[in-house]
XYZ file of C-alpha atoms in Angstrom:
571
model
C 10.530 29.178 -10.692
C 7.229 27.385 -10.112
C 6.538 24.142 -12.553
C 3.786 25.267 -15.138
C 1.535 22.086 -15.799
C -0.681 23.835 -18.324
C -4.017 24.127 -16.129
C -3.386 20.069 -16.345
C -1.159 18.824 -12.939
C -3.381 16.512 -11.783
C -3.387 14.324 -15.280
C 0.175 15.002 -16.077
C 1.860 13.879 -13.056
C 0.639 10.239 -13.337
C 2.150 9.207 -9.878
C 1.303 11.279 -6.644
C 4.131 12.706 -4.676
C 4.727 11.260 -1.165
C 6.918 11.340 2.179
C 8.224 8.305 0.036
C 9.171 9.797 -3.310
C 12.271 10.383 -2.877
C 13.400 7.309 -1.322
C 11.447 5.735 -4.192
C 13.488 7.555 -6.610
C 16.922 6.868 -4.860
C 16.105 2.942 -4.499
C 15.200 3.379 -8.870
C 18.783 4.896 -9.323
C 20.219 1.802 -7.456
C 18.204 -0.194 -9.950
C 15.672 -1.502 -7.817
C 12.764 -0.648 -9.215
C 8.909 0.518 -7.943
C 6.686 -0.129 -10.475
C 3.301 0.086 -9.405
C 2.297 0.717 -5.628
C 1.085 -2.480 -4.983
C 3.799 -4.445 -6.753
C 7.251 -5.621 -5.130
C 10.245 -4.270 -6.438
C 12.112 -5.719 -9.140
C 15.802 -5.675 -9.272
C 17.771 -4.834 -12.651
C 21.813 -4.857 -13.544
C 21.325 -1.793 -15.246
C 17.972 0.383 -15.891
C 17.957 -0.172 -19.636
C 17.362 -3.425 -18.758
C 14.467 -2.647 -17.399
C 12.799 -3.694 -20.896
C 13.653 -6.726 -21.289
C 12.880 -7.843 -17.614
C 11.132 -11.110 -17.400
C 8.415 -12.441 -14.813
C 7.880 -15.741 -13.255
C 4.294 -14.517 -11.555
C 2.047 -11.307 -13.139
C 3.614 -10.909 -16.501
C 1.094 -8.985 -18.148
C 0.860 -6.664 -14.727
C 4.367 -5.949 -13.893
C 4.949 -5.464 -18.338
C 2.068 -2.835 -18.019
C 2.885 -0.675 -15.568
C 6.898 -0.670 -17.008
C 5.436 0.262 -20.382
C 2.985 2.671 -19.164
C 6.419 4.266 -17.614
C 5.739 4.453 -13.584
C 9.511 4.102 -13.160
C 9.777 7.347 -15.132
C 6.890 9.358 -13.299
C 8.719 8.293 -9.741
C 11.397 10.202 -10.916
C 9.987 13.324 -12.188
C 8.156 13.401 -8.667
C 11.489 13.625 -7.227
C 12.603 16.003 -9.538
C 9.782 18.006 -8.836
C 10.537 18.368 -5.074
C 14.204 18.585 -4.890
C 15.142 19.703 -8.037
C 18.000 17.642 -7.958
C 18.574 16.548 -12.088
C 20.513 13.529 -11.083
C 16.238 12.045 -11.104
C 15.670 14.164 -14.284
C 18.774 12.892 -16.129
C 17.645 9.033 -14.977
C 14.315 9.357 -16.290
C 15.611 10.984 -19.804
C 17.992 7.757 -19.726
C 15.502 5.447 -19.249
C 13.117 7.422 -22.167
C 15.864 7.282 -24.295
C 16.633 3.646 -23.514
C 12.610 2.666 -23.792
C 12.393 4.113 -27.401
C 15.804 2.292 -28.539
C 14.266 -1.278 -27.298
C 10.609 -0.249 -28.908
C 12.880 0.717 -32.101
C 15.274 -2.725 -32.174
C 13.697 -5.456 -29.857
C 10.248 -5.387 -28.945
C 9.951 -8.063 -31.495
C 11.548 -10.535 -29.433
C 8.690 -10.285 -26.599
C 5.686 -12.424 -26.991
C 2.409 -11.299 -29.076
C 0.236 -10.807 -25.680
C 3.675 -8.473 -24.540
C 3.736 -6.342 -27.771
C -0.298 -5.839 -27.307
C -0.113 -4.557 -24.164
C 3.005 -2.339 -24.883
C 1.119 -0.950 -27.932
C -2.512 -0.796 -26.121
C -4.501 1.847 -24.902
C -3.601 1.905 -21.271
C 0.304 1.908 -22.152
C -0.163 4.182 -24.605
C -2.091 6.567 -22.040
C -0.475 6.230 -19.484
C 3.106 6.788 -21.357
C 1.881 10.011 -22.654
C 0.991 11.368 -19.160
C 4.783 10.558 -18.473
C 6.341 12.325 -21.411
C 4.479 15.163 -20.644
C 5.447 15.745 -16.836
C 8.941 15.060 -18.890
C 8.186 17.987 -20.921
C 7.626 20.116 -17.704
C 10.718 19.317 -15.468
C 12.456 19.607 -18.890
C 11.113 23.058 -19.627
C 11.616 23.898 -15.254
C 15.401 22.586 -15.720
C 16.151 25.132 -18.680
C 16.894 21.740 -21.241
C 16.103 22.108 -24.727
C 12.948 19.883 -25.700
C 14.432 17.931 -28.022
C 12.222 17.379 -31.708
C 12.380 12.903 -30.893
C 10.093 13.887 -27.526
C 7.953 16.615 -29.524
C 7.882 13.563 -32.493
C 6.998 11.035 -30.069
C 4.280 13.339 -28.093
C 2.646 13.901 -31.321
C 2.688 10.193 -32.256
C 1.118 9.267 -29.022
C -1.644 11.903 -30.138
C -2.173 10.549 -32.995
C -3.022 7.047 -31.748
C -4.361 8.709 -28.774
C -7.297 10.841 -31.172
C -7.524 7.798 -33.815
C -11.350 6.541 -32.910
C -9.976 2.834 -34.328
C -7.799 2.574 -31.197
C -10.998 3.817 -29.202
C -12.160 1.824 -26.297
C -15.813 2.136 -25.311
C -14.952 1.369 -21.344
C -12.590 2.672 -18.431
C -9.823 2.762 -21.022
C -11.592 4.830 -23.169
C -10.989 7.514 -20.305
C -8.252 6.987 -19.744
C -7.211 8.115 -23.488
C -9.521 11.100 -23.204
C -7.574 11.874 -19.898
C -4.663 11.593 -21.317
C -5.289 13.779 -24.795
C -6.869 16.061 -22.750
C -3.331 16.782 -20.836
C -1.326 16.160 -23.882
C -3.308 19.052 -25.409
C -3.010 21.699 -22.936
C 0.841 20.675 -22.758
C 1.143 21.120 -26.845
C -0.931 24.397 -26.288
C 1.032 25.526 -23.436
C 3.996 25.180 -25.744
C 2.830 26.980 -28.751
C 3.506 23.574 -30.568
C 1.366 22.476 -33.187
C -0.873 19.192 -33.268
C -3.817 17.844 -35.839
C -7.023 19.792 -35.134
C -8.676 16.257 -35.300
C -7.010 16.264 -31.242
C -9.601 17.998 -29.649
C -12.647 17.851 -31.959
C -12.582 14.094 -31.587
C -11.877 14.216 -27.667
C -15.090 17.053 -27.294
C -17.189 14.393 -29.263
C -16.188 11.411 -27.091
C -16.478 13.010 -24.208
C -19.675 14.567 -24.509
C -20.382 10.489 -24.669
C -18.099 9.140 -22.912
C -18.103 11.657 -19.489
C -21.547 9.888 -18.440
C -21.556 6.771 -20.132
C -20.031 4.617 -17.772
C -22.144 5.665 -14.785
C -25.695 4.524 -14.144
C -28.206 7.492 -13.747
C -28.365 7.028 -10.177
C -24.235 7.279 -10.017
C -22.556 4.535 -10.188
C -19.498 2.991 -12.191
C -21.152 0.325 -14.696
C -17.898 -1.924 -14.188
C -19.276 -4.108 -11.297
C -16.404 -2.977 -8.876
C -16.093 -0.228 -5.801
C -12.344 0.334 -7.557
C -13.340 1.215 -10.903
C -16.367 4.007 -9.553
C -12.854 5.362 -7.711
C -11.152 5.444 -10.958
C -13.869 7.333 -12.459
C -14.281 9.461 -9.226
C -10.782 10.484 -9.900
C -10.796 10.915 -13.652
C -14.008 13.507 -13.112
C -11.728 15.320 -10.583
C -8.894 15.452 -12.498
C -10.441 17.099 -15.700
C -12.793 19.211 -14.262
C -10.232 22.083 -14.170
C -8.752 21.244 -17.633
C -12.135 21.430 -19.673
C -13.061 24.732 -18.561
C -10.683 26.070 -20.525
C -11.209 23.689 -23.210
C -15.249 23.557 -23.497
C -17.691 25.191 -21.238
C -20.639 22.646 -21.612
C -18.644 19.449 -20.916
C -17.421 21.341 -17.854
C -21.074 21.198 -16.823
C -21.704 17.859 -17.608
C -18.766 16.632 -15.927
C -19.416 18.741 -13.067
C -23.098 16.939 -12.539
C -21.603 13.749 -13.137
C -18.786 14.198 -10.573
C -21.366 15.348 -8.097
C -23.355 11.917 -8.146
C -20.590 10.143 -8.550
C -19.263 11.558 -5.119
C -22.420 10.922 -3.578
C -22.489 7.091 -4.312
C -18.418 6.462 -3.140
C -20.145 8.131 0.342
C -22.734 5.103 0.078
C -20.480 2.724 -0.754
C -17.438 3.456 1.379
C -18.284 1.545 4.710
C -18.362 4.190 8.150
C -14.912 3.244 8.535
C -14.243 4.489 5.116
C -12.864 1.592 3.826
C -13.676 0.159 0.881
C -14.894 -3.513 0.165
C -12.741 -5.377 -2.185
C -15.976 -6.376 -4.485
C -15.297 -7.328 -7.898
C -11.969 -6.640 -9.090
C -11.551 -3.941 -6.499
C -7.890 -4.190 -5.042
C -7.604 -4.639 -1.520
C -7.063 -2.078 1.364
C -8.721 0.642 -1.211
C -9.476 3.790 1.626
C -11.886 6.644 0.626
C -13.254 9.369 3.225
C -15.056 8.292 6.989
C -18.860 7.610 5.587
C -21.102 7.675 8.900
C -24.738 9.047 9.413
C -26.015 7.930 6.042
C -29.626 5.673 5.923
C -29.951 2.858 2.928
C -30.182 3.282 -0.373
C -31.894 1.766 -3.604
C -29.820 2.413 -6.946
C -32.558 0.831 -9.477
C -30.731 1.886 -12.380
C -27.218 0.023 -10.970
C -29.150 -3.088 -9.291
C -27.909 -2.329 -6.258
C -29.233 -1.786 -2.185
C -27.372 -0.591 0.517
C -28.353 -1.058 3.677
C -26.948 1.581 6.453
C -28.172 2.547 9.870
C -27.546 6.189 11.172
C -25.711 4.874 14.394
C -23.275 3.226 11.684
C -23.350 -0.514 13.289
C -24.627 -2.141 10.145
C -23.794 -1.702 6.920
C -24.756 -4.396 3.776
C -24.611 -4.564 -0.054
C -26.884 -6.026 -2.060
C -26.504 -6.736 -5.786
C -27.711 -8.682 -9.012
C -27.505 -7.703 -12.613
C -25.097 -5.936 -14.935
C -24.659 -3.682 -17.749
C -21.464 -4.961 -18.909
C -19.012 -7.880 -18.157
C -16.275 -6.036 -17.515
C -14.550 -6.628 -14.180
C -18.001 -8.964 -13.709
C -17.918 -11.511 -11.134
C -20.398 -14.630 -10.825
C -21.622 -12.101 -7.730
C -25.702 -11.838 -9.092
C -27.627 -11.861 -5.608
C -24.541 -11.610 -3.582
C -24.864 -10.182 0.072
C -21.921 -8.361 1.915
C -22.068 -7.385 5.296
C -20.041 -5.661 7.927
C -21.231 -5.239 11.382
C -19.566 -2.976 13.860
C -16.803 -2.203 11.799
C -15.316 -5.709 11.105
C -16.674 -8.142 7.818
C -18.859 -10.483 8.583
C -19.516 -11.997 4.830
C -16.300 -11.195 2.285
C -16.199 -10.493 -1.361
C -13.002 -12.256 -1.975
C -11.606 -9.574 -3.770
C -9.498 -9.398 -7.102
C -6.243 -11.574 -7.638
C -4.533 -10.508 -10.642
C -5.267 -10.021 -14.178
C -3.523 -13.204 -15.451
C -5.660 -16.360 -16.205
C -4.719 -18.885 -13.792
C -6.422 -21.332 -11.975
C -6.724 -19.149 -8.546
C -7.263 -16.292 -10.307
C -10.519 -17.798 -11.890
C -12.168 -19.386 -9.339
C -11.868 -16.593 -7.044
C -14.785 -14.777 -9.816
C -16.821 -17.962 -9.333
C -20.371 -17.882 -7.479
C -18.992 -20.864 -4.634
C -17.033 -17.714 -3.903
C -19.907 -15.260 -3.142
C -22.440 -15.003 -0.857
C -24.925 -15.636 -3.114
C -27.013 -19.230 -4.069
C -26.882 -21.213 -6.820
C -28.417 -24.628 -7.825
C -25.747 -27.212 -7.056
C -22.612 -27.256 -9.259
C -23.579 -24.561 -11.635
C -21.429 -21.307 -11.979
C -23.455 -17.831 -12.997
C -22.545 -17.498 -17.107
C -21.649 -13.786 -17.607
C -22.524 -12.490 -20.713
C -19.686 -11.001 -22.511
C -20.495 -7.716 -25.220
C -18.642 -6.092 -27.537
C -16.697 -3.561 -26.379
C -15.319 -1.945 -29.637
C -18.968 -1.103 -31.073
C -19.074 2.819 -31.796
C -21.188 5.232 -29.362
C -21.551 2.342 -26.780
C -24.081 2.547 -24.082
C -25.071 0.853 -21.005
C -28.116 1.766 -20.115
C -29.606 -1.842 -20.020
C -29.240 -4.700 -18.232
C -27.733 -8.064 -19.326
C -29.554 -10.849 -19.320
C -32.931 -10.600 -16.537
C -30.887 -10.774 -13.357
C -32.052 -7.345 -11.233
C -32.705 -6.143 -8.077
C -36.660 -5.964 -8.499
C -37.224 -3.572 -6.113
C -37.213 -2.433 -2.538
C -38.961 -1.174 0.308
C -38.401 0.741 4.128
C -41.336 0.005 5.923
C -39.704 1.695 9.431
C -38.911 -1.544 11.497
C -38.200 -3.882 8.362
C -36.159 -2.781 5.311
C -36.805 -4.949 2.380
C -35.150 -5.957 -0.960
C -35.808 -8.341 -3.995
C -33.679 -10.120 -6.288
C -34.180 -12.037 -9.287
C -30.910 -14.647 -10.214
C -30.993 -15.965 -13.526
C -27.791 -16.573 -15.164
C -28.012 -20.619 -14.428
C -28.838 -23.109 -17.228
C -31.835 -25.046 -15.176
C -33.505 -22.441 -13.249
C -33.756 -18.862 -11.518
C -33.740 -17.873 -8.241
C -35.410 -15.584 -6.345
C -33.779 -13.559 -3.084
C -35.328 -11.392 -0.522
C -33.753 -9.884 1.745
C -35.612 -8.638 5.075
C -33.371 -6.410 7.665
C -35.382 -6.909 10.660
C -33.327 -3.769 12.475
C -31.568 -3.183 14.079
C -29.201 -6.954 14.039
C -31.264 -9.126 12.541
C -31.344 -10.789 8.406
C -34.152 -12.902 6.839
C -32.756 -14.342 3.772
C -35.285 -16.114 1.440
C -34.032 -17.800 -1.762
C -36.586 -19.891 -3.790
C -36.054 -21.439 -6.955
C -38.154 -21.776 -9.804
C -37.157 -24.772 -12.276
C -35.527 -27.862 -13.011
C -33.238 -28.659 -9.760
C -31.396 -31.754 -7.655
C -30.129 -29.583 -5.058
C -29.264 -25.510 -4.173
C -26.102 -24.418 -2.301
C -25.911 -21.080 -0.225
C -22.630 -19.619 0.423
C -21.213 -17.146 2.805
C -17.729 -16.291 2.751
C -16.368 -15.646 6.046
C -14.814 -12.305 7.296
C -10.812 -13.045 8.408
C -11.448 -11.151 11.348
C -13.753 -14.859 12.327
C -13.535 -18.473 12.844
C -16.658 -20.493 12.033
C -18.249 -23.456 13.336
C -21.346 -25.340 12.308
C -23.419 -27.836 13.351
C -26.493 -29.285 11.107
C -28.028 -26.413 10.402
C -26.343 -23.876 13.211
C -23.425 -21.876 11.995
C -21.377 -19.369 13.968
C -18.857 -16.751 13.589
C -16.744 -16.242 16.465
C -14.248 -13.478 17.096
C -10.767 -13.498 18.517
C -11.798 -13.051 21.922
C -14.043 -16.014 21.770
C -17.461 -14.120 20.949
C -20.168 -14.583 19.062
C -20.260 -12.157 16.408
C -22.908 -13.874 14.254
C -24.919 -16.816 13.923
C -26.168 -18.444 11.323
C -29.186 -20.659 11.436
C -31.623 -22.890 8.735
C -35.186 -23.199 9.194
C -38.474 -25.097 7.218
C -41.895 -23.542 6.474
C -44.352 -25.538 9.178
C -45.826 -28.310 6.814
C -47.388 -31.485 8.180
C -45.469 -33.107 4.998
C -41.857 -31.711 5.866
C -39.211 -34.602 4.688
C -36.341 -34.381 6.870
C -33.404 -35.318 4.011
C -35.156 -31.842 2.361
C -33.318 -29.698 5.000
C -30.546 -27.271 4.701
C -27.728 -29.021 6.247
C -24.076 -26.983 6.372
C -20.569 -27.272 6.073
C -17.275 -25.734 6.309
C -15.255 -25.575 2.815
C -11.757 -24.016 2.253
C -11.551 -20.936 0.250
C -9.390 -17.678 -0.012
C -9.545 -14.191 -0.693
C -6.870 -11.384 -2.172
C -5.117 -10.075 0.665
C -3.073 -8.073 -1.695
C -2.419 -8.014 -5.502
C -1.431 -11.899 -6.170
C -1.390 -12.754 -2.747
C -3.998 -15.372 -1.514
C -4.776 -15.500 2.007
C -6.884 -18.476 3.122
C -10.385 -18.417 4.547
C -13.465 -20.320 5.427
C -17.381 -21.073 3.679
C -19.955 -22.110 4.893
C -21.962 -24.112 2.170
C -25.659 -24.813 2.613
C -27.241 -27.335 0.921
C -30.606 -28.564 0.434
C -33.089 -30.817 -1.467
C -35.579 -28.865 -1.612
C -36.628 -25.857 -3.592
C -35.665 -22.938 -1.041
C -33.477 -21.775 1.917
C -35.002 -20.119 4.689
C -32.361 -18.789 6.587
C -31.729 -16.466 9.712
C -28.661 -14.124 10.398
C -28.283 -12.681 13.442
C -25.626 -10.251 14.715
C -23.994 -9.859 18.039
C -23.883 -11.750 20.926
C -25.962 -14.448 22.157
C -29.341 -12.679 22.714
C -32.736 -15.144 23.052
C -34.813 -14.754 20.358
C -37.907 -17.336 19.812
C -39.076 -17.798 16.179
C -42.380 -18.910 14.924
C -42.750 -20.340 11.234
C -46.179 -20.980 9.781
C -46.775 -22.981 6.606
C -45.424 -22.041 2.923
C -48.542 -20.546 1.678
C -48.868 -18.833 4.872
C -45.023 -17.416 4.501
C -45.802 -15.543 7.730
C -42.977 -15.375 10.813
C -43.296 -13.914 13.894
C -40.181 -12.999 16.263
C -40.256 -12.420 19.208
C -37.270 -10.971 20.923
C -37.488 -8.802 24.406
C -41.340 -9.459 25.399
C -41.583 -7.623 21.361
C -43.472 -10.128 18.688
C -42.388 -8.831 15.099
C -44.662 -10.273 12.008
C -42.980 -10.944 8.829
C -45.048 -12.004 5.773
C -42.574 -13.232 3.107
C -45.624 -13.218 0.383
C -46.798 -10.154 1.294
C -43.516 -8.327 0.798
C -43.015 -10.068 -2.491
C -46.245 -8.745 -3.591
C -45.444 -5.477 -2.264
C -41.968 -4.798 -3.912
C -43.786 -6.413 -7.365
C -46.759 -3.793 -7.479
């Protein structure tokens, strides 16, 4: 007999089945337990145990995933594919033994404990898991007893309640979850408050396209979270044609640029940089072919060739703080399939010291006056019928221009207490970046920052910088320059060094890597990036209120004008 998931598989099996489920499951019996992919296993005397586990490291992680019952799902997937109901009987134990503890002695866990066990990803997640319960239940011939019907309906309840609403990615997750807790309680002829599904059709016709930007992307400043979404639209697609026509549409045209952004975004490798508080080693499809991109809506540019050598992201701005970095002008690049310039990447969810300053702007490639961090701008995220179709505060990618041999972008930076800063970028192609920051306000000195790729080992000298790989080539190369003024003071210019720094190599593990810090005295950066091996390339610089620069590379003179392409993109 074939498991019926009630037109609703892909929410209620919370964990996917793999060639490692049942070895998963086995290793869970022997109480050691997986409980989240990218988690080490913990190791328990006995599995009702399990809730009163403590942790030295990640408390609020590892408490999250145990209350949002991964354990559990593991063993329904190996249920599912054996059949064997030594994994079915475990996971009823270990139900049974979770709603016992919630009963007697969650009051002996801390307050930050009990709010995660009783918040809305828990809660959501949970409800997934006592529905693919339900199924293998219902596939094993058991009797469904009235405490799971009781505590499926209870779920529902805080599940449909618009007081336990959130008006973010957990906010889908709910809907996800109601949505596949209906169809179960339908699917069993088992009755539920009609205030289920009225209030999830009303949020979602909100909610389904609230957290993307018209041009398709995820609002919540991370590659990781537009996944998330990607996968939420995919898994309900199916479901809400049975359960309203219209949102089916809407979350069909959603899905659709949504899809088309995670092409943009993946790099032509199809991996997916750790930006924000994207996890590490995150893999979507192979991405090659595709030219740049301006998102105006999502203050974002990609740059992409066809021949898939370079690609670069571009940001500044933000329409909410969530997952928010102090990233605002920040430029990631990755040249023949290796990083050149990092996003460090997301640590863990816990407030510690390395876990904070790995969101701070000395850990971006972006610029800053010296000493100051970028102040996000936190909003409320409980207000009714959210939105976020403006930005925060006046950082934005102003605009940006292909002009055949020169892509260009601009950025205005203003989330520091004594100025803003200006960035344009200018991809002379096909290996070539201008970067010009200038400030505009009260300043002793700017620092630029580029985060170096692990695949690299920098070197500097003065104003020289470069990026060599493990077979002793020059990958990139860094390099300072001044406007041509008869009135140039030499202590004004950009001088570099190497700093210490680190990125997420995987959840809560730090790897360490190398900066290079720019600084200067005077009011901009004028820098050159060059890709690929030593190649001659002689540079002309007028003066400042000239801005013009000519290259000249292969017997080929190439004319930049800096003002000119500020005036262009601000037309």
């Amino acid at each position: 007999m074939n498991f019926n998931f009630f037109n609703s598989e892909r929410i209620i099996r919370l964990t996917p089945i793999t060639k490692d489920t049942v070895q998963v499951a086995d290793s869970i019996i022997r109480n050691n337990i997986k409980v989240f992919p990218t988690l080490p296993n913990i190791s328990v005397t006995s599995l009702n145990d399990l809730w009163w586990t403590r942790f030295t490291s990640a408390q609020s992680t590892y408490s999250l995933y145990i209350y949002a019952f991964y354990p559990i799902s593991y063993l329904l997937n190996a249920y599912e594919i054996t059949q064997n109901e030594i994994y079915l009987n475990n996971a009823l134990k270990l139900v049974d033994g979770f709603y016992r503890w919630e009963a007697q002695g969650f009051k002996k866990i801390n307050k930050k404990m009990r709010k995660i066990l009783h918040g809305d990803h828990a809660f959501s997640n949970r409800t997934q898991s006592l529905c693919y319960l339900l199924v293998c239940m219902r596939h094993a011939g058991k009797n469904i007893s009235d405490k799971l019907i009781e505590n499926l309906i209870k779920n529902g309840d805080y599940l449909s309640d618009i007081k336990n609403y959130s008006h973010y990615n957990h906010g889908l997750m709910m809907d996800l979850s109601l949505l596949g807790l209906i169809n179960t309680l339908d699917g069993e002829h088992i009755n539920y408050p009609a205030s289920y599904k009225l209030n999830l059709i009303a949020r979602l016709n909100h909610s389904i396209s609230r957290d993307i930007t018209s041009d398709g992307v995820h609002v919540e400043n991370s590659p990781g979270y537009h996944f998330w979404l990607l996968s939420f639209l995919e898994k309900v697609i199916d479901p809400l044609a049975y359960i309203d026509t219209d949102l089916y549409k809407l979350a069909s045209c959603v899905l659709e640029k949504a899809s088309a952004y995670a092409m943009l975004i993946a790099r032509p490798d199809g991996s997916v940089p750790a930006i924000g508080d994207t996890h590490a080693g995150v893999k979507y499809k192979i991405s090659q072919g595709l030219s740049s991109k301006y998102l105006k809506d999502a203050n974002k540019v990609i740059f992409r060739d066809p021949d898939d050598t370079v690609w670069a992201y571009f940001c500044s701005g933000y329409k909410t703080h969530v997952h928010k970095h102090g990233d605002n002008g920040a430029f990631n690049l990755f040249y023949k399939g290796q990083d050149v310039f990092i996003d460090p990447g997301f640590l863990n969810y816990e407030k510690t010291d390395s876990s904070i300053e790995i969101k701070k702007t000395s850990f971006h490639n972006t610029v800053c006056p010296k000493g100051e961090n970028q102040e996000i701008i936190e909003i409320n995220l409980s207000q009714e019928n959210q939105n976020y179709q403006g930005n925060i505060g006046r950082s934005k990618i102003i605009g940006y221009r292909n002009l055949n041999e020169v892509e260009i972008a601009l950025a205005k930076i203003s989330d520091y207490q004594s100025c803003t800063i200006d960035r344009l970028i200018i991809w002379v192609k096909p290996n070539i970046f201008l970067i010009y920051d200038t400030l505009d306000g009260v300043h002793q000195s700017m620092e630029q920052f580029f985060h170096v790729g692990s695949c690299f080992k920098a070197s500097i000298d003065g104003i020289h910088a470069n990026l060599i790989d493990i077979n002793g080539v020059r990958v990139c190369r860094i390099e300072q320059f001044q406007f041509n003024e008869p009135d140039n003071i030499p202590e004004q210019r950009a001088t570099g060094s190497i700093q210490p720094g680190f990125y997420a190599k995987n959840f809560n593990i730090k790897h360490p890597s190398q900066r290079i810090v720019f600084e200067t005295k005077s009011d901009y950066f004028l820098t050159l990036v060059q890709l690929g091996e030593k190649d001659e390339l002689d540079i002309t610089i007028e003066s400042r209120s000239s801005s013009k620069i000519y290259l000249k590379k292969s017997e080929k003179i190439i004319e930049l004008d800096l003002n000119y392409y500020i005036s262009l993109i601000n037309s």
